[in-house]
XYZ file of C-alpha atoms in Angstrom:
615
model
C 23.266 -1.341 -7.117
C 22.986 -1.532 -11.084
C 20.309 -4.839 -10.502
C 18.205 -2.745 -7.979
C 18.309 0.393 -9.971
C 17.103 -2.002 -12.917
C 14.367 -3.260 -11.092
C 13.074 -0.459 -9.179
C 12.979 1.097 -13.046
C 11.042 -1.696 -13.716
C 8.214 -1.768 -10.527
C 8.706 1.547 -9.015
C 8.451 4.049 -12.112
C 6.025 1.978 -14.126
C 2.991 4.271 -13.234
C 3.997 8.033 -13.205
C 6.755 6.864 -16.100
C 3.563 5.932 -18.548
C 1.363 9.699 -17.551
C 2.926 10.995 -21.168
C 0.606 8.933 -23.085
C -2.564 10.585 -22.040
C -1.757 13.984 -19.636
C -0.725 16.478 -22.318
C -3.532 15.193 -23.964
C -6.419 15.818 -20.990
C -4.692 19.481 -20.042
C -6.036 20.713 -23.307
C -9.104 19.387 -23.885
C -9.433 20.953 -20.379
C -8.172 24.439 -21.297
C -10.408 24.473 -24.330
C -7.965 23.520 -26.816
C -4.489 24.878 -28.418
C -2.904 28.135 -28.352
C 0.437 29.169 -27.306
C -0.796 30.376 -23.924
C -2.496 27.172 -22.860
C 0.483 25.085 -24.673
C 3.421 26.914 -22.452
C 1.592 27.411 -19.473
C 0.379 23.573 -19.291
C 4.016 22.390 -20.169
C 5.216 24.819 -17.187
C 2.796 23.861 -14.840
C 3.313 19.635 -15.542
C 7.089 20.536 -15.141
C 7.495 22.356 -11.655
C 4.413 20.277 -10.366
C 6.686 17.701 -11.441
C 9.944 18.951 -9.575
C 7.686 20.182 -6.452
C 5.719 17.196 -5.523
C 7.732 14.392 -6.898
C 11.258 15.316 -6.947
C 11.739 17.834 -4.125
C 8.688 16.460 -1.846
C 8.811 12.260 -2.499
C 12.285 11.580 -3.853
C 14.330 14.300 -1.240
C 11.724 15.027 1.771
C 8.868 12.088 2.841
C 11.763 9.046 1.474
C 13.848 10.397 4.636
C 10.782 9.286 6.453
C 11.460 6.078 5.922
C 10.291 3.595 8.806
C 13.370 1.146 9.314
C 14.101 1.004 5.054
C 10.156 1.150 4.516
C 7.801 3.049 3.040
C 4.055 4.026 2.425
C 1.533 5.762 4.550
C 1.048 3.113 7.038
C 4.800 2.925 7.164
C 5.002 6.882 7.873
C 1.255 6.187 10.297
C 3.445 4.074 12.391
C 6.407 6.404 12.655
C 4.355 9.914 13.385
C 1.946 7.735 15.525
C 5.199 6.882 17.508
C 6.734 10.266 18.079
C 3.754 12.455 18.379
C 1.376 13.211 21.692
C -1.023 10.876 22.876
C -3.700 12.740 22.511
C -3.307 13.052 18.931
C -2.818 9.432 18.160
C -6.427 8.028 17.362
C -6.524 11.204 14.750
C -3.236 10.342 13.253
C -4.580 6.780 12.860
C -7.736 7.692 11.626
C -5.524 10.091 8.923
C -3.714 7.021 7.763
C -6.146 4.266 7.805
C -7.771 6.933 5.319
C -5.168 7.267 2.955
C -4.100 3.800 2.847
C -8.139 3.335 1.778
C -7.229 6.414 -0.731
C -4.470 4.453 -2.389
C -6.271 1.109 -2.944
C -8.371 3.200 -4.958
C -6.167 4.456 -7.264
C -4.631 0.688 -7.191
C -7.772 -0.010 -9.061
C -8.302 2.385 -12.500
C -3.766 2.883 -12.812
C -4.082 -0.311 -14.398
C -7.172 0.226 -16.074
C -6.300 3.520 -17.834
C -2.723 2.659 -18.554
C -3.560 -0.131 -20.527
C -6.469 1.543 -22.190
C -4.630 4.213 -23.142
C -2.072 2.452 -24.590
C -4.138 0.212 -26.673
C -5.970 2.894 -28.098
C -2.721 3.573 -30.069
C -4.195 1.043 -32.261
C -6.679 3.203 -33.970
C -3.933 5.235 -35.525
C -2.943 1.829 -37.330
C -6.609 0.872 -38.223
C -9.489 2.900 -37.294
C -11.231 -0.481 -37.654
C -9.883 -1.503 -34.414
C -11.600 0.183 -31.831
C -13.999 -2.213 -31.154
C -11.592 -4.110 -30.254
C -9.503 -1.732 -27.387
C -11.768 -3.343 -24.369
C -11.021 -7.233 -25.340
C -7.275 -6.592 -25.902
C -7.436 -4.277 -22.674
C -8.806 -7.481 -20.980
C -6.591 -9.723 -21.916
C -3.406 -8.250 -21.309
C -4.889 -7.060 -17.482
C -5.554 -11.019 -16.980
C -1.982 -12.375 -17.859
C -0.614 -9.000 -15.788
C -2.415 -10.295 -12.484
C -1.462 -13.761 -13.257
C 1.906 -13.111 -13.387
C 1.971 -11.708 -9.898
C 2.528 -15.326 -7.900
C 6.271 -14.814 -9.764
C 6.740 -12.550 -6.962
C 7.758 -8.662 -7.216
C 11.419 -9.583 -8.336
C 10.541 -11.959 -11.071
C 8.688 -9.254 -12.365
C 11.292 -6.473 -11.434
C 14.124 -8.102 -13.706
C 11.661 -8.800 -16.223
C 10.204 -5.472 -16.828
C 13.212 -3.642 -16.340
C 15.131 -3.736 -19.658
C 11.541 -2.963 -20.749
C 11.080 -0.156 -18.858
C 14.525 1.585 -19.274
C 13.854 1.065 -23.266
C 11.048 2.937 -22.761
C 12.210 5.775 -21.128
C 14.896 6.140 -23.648
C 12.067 6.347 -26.278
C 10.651 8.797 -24.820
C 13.671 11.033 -24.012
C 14.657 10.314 -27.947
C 11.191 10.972 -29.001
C 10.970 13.988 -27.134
C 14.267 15.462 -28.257
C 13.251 14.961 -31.916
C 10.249 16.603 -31.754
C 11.439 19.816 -29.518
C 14.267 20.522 -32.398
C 11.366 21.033 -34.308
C 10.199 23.653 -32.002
C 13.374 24.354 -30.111
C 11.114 27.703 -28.732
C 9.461 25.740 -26.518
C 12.238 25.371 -24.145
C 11.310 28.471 -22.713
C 8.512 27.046 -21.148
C 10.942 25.669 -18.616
C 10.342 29.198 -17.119
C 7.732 29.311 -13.952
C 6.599 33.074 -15.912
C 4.573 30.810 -18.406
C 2.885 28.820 -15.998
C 1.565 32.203 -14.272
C 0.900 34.057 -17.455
C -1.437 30.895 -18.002
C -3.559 31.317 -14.584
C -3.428 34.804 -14.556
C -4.827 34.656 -18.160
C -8.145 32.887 -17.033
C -7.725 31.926 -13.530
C -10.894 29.439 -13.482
C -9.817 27.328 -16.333
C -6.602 26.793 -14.678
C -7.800 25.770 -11.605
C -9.993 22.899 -14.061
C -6.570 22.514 -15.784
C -4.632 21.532 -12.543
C -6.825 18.515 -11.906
C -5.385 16.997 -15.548
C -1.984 18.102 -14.632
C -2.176 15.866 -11.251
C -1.998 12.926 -13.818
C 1.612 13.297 -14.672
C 2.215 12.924 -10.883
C 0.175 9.852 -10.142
C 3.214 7.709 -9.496
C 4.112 9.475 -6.565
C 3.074 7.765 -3.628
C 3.478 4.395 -5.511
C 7.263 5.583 -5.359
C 6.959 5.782 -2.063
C 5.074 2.629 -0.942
C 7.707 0.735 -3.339
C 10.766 2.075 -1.731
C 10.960 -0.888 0.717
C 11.620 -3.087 -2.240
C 14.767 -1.948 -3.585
C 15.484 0.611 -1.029
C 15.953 4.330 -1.591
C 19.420 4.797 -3.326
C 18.412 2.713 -5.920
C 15.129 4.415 -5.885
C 16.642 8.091 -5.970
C 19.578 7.258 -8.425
C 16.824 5.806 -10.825
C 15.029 9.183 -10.825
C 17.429 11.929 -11.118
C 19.453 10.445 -13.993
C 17.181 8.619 -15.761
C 13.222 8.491 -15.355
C 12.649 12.669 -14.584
C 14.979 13.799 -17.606
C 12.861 11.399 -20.352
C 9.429 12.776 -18.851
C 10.391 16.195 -18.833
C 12.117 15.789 -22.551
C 8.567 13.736 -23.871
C 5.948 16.377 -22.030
C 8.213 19.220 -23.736
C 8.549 17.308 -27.279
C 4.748 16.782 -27.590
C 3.867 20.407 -26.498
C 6.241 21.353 -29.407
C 4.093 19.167 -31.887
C 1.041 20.119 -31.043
C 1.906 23.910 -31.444
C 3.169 22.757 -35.064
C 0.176 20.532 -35.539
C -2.942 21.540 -33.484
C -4.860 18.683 -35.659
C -3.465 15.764 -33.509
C -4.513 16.807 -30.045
C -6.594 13.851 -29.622
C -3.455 11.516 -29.500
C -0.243 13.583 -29.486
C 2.059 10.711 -27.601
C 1.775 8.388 -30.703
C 1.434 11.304 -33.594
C 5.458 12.029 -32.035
C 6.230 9.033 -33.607
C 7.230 8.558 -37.294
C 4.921 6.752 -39.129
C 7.147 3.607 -39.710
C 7.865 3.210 -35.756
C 4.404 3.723 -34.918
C 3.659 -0.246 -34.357
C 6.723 -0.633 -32.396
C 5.386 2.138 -30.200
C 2.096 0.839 -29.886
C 3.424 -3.013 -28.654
C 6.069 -1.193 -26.781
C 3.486 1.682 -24.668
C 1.605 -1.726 -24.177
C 4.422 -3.526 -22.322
C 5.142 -0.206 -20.608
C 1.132 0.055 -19.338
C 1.383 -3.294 -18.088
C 4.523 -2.613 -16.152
C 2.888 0.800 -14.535
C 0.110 -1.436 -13.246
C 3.082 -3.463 -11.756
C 3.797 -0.223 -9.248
C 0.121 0.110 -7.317
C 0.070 -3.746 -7.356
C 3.251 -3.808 -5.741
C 2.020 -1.311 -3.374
C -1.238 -2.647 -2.630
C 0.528 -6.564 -1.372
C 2.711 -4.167 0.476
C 0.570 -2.123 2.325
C -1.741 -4.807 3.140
C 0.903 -7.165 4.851
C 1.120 -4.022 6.925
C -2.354 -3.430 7.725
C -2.957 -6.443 8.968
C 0.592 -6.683 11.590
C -1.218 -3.375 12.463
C -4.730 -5.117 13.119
C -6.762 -3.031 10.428
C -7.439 -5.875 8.604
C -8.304 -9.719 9.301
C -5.795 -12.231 9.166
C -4.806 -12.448 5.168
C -2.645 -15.160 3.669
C 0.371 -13.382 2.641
C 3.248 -15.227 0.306
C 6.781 -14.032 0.149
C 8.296 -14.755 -2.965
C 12.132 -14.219 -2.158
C 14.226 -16.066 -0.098
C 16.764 -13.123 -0.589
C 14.407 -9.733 -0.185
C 11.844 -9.476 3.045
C 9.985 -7.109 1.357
C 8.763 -8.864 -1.791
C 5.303 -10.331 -0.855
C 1.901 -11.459 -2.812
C -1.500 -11.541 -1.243
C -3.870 -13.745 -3.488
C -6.957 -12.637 -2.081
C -5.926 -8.406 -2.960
C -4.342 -9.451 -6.501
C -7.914 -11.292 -7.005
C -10.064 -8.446 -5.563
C -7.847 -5.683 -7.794
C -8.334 -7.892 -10.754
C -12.144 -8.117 -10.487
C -12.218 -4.174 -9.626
C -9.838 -3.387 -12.930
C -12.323 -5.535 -15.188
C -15.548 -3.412 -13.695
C -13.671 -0.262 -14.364
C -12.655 -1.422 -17.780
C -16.165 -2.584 -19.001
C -17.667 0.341 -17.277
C -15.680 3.335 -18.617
C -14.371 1.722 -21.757
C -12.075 4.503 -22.511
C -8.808 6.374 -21.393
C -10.797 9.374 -21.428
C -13.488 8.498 -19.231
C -11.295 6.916 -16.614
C -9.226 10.357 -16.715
C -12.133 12.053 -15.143
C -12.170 9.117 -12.367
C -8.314 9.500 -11.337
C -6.699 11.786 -9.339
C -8.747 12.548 -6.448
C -7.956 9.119 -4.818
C -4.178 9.658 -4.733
C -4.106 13.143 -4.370
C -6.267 12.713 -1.038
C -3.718 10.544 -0.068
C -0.513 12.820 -1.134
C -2.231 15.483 1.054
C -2.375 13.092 4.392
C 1.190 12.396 3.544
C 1.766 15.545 3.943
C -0.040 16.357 7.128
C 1.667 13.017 9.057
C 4.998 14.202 7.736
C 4.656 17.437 10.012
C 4.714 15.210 13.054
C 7.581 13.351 11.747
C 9.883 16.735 11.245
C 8.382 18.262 14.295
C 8.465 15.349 17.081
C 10.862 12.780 15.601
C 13.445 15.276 13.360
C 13.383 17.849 16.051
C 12.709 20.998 13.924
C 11.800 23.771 15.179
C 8.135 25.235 14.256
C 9.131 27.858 11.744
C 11.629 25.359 9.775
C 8.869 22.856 9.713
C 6.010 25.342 8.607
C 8.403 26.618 6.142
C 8.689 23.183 3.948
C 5.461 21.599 5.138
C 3.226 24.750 4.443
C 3.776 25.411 0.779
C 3.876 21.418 0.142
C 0.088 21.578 1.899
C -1.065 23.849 0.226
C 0.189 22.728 -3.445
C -1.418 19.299 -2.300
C -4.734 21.315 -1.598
C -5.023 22.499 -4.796
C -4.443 19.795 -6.801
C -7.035 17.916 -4.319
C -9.632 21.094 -4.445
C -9.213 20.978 -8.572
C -9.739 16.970 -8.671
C -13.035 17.438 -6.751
C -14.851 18.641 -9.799
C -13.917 15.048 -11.581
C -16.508 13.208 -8.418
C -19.644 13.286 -10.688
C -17.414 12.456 -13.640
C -16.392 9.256 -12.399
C -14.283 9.855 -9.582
C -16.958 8.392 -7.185
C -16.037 4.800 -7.933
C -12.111 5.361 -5.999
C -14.026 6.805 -3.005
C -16.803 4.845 -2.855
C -14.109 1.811 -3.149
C -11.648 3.907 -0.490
C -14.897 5.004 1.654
C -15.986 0.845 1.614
C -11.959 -0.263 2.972
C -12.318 2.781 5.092
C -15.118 1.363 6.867
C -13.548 -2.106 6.713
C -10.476 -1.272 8.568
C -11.983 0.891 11.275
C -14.540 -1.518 12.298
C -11.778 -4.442 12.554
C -9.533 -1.818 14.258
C -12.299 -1.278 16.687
C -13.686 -4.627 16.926
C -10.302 -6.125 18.355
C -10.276 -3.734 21.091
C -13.653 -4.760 22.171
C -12.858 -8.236 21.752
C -9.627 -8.098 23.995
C -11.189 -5.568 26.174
C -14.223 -8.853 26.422
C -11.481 -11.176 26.925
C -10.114 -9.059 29.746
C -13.322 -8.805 31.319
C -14.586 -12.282 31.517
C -11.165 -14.071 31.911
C -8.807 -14.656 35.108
C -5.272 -12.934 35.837
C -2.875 -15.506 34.652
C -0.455 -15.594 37.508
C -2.871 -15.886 40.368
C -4.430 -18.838 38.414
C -0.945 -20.758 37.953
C -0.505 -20.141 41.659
C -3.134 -21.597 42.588
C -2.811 -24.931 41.373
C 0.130 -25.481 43.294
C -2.068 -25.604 45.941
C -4.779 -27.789 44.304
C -2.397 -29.966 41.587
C -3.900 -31.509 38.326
C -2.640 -34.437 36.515
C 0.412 -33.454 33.930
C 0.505 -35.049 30.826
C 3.770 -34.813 29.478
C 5.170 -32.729 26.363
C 4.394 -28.653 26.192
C 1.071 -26.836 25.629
C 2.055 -23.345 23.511
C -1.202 -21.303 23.969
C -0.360 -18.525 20.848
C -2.223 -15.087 20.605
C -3.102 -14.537 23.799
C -4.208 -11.238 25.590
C -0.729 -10.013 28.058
C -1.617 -11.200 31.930
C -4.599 -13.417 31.183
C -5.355 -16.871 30.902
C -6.192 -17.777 27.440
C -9.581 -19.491 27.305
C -7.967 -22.772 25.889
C -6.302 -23.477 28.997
C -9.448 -22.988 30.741
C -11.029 -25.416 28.729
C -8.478 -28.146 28.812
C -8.503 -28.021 32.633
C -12.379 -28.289 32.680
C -13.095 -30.929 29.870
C -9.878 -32.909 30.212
C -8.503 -32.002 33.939
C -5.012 -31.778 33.046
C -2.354 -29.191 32.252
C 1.015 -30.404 30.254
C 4.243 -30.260 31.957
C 5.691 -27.581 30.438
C 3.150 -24.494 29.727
C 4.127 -21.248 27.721
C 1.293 -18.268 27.164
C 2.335 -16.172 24.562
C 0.672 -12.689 23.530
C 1.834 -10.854 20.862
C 1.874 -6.953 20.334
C 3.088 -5.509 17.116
C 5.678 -3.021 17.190
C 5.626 0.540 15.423
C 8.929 -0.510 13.339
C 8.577 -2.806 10.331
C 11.416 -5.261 12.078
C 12.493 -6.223 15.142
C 15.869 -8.296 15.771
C 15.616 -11.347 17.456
C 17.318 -10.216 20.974
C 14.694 -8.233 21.745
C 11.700 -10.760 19.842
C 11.018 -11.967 23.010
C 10.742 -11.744 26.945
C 10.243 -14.680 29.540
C 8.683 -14.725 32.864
C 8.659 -17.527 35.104
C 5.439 -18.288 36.572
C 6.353 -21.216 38.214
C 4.375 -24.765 38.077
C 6.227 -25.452 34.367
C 4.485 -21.938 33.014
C 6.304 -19.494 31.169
C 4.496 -16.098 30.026
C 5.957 -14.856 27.161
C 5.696 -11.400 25.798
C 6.315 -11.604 22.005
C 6.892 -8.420 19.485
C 6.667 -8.179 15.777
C 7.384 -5.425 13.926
C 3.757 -4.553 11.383
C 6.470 -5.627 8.245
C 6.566 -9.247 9.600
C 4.421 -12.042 9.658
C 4.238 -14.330 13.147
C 5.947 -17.390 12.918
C 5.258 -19.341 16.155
C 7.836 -22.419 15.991
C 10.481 -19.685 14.863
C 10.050 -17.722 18.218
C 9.505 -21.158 20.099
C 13.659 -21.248 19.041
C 14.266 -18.201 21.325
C 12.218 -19.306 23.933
C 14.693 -22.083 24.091
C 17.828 -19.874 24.876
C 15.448 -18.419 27.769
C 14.518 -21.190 29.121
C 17.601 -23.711 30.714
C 15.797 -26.783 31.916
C 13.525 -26.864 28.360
C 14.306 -28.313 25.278
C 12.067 -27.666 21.909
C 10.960 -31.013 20.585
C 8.329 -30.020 17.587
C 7.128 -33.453 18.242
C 6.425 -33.306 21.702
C 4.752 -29.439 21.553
C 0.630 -29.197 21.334
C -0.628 -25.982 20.289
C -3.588 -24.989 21.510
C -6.211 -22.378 20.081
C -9.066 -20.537 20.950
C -11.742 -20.540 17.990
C -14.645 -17.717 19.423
C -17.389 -17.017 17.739
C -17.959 -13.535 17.940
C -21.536 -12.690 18.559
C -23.081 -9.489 17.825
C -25.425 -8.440 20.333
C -26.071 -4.369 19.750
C -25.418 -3.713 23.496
C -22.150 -1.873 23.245
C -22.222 1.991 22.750
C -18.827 1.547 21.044
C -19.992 0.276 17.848
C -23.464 0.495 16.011
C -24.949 -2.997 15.307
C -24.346 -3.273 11.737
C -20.333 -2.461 12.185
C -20.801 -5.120 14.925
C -22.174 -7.850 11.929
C -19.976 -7.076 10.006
C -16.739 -7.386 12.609
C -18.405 -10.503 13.093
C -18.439 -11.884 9.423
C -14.632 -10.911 8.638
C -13.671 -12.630 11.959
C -15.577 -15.817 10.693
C -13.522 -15.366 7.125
C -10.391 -14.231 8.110
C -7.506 -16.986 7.718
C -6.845 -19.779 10.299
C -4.833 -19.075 12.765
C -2.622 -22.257 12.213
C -1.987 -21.170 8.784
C -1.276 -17.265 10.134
C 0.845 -18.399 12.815
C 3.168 -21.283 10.488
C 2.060 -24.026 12.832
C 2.173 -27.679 12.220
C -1.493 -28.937 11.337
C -1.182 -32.250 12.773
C -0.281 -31.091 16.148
C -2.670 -27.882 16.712
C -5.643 -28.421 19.322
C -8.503 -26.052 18.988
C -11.100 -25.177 21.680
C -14.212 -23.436 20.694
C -15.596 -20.270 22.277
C -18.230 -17.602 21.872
C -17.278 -13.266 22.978
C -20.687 -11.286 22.846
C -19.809 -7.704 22.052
């Protein structure tokens, strides 16, 4: 428990845990500067937002929802889609495809203005040095995404004595600076966040959209939580991360109403002057590690996207032997790193890229929301004035914060949903374009069993060893087979047809991986089930087909594997799907990773048969 508290300190809090060096900071410029009103009622308003949305809604309420140990909003998708009625399933799906597109966006500019911001401590060392915030910026970003192949718990015990040093810092900075003010305390009160809107109810409103940045960690929490699971996660929080943000957030507001002068960097001005480079080198290490949190969520949730089919097939690497959950996806870590440079070259300050963030992740805290409803409702069993109750108030605190981010869209925050709107559109079309293909397949292929039976009656030459025809559609003949009885005119001794279906849990145990049917002739149909956490491993199941089958022995040398390579053709005839969406199903399905690689099979003894599916 102490090594997974340690390391979810050091991947899961990275992001919300670095918010002090720059939120204090962008809630006054946005109430017009420093008074007493704007100082209290900001410091109030960062606190309970804090304790409503993270504490009591993530860390108590939506980390119950966890889908067998994981988390995220495809995690919770798959749960609500589960328990709630059919009719509402597509929408739920639609809901969480959405979010998931939300939160890649705001995987793109955390690392951006983390690091920024903490580099830009450098100009209180040497003015001089601003010119050279975006080069440092870049550099650090490049080793951080390099680093990622070490896998999630490499990086876990390696940032987290960093991480819980820096939390300490800021509890001890934070307690230094509030003796000086020891007043300030009172802020703690709800009262002063009211007096504060009720004193000019429009700036507020403006004001809450700055606040929303000390919460930004939130649904990274949440995505992470399969990594170290949630006792760790929760234990982490309460005693150690929540008390240091609450103790910095209150220290600062007590400097700045001592010295209004340093409102333009009040995290480092906390800082005596002789620790000031320690701080600087030690908020850099700390932005690099808050990065380390969306990453980490990003490899996550797209290892689940694509068990779900909302993405094409994606190489996916897990880097522990020891923890299922610890993945890296090359392609995502290189597409994030190419999005973070863009962002850093394009905005070139922690300022600007404070008017792009928020309205990704806030979008996507709302839809947690919303899904969570189902969850209580259909799965928990509450009744519909308990679930109102806690889901109502939690909506409508989402709602603001998302209704107060909207003014930052012409500021910058068009880039996270233009990028969310683009993966939006990505994993819809794929979504949709694999039902039309196996709805095509259906259509132009025979019934399996009626085909097997039949050439009892008319027998083909056997050649000896076992076909495995992998990915199939359930019931039909996969077009493979087809093809090796037309070009070659035989069929192996033993056949097995497997189709795959991925299940709405993350895991499922090997008893119920798989189901045999006898078809007779040497042909097995087998009905295989992953849960969307899990990545198919063919010659793995082939091992449990074994116990099902008495009279056949697995001999990987004596087992072809044969695959069906279509080429989908786009052909504008289908109402489903405009022509364009078609083109482009068409191009990912040409990208997307072999399926020999996908599947773990041996190159040297996979057989592939070409094909063509007009949509």
């Amino acid at each position: 428990m102490p090594a997974l508290a340690l390391g979810a300190i050091g991947v899961v809090f990275g992001d919300i845990g670095t918010s002090p060096l720059y939120t204090l900071r962008e809630c006054l410029k946005a109430a017009g500067g420093v008074s007493q009103t704007n100082v209290y009622g900001i410091v109030s308003l960062i606190l309970w937002s804090i304790i409503a949305v993270v504490t009591f809604k993530y860390v108590c309420f939506v980390m119950r929802a966890d889908n067998d140990d994981e988390g995220g909003i495809l995690a919770l998708t798959a749960l609500a889609s589960g328990v709630a009625p059919a009719r509402l399933r597509k929408v739920l799906l639609t809901l969480g495809v959405f979010g998931a597109a939300m939160f890649y966006g705001d995987s793109m500019i955390t690392p951006a203005i983390s690091v920024i911001s903490a580099v830009e401590g450098v100009t209180l060392i040497d003015p001089h040095l601003s010119e050279w915030i975006v080069p440092i910026a870049l550099v650090i970003l490049t080793g951080l995404f390099k680093l990622q192949k070490r896998g999630t718990g490499a990086v876990g015990t390696l940032f987290g004595p960093v991480m819980l040093v820096w939390f300490i810092t800021l509890a001890v900075l934070g307690v230094g600076n509030i003796a000086s003010h020891p007043a300030i305390v009172r802020a703690a009160s709800p009262a002063y966040a009211f007096i504060f809107i009720a004193h000019a109810p429009a700036t507020a409103f403006i004001v809450l959209g700055s606040v929303f940045l000390a919460l930004t960690g939130g649904e990274a929490l949440y995505a992470d939580m399969g990594h170290f699971g949630k006792t760790p996660v929760r234990l982490s929080w309460l005693c150690l991360v929540f008390p240091s943000l609450v103790f910095n957030y209150f220290g600062q507001a007590a400097l700045v109403l001592s010295r209004p002068s340093i409102i333009s960097q009040p995290f480092f001005e906390s800082a005596p002057s002789w620790a000031l480079i320690p701080l600087v080198v030690l908020a850099a290490l700390a932005t690099i590690i808050a990065s380390q949190a969306v990453i980490s969520g990003a490899f996550t949730m797209t290892k689940q996207a694509v068990q779900l089919g909302l993405l094409p097939r994606i190489p996916v690497v897990h880097t522990s032997s020891r923890e299922i959950g610890q993945v890296y996806v090359p392609f995502i870590n290189l597409t994030l790193y190419v999005a973070v440079v863009f962002l850093v070259l394009f905005f070139r300050s922690s300022d600007n890229l404070a008017a792009a963030y928020g309205i990704a992740v806030a979008s996507t805290m709302l839809l947690t929301t919303l899904l969570m409803y189902f969850v209580t409702h259909c799965l928990w069993q509450w009744k519909p004035v308990a679930t109102l109750a806690v889901i109502g108030p939690m909506a409508l605190v989402d709602t603001l914060f998302v209704s107060s981010n909207v003014s930052k869209i012409m500021d910058g925050g068009w880039f996270p949903l233009l990028a969310g709107a683009a993966l939006f559109t990505v994993m819809t079309t794929w979504h949709k374009g694999r039902e039309m293909v196996v709805q095509q397949i259906k259509n132009d292929s025979l019934p399996l069993a009626p085909l097997i039976s039949s050439l009892t009656e008319h027998p083909v030459l056997r050649a000896q060893g076992t076909a495995v025809f992998p990915g199939g559609v359930a019931d039909m003949t996969p077009s493979a087979f087809l093809h090796n009885l037309k070009h070659n005119g035989v069929m192996h001794r033993i056949n097995i047809f497997m189709a795959g279906e991925t299940d709405s849990t993350p895991h499922v145990s090997d008893k119920d991986r798989v189901s045999v049917k006898d078809l007779g002739n040497g042909c097995y149909s087998v009905a295989v089930r992953h849960g969307f956490m899990e990545i198919p491993n063919v010659p793995a199941v082939l091992r449990l087909v074994e116990k099902r089958i008495p009279e056949w022995h697995y001999e990987p040398n004596e087992v072809s594997f044969f695959l069906g390579r279509d080429t989908i053709v786009a052909t504008g005839q289908s109402h489903a799907m405009s022509l364009w969406r078609e083109r482009l199903f068409a191009f990912f399905a040409r990208n997307a990773a072999q399926a020999a690689e996908y599947y773990s099979l041996p190159p040297n003894r996979v057989v592939e048969m070409g094909g063509q599916i007009n949509l």
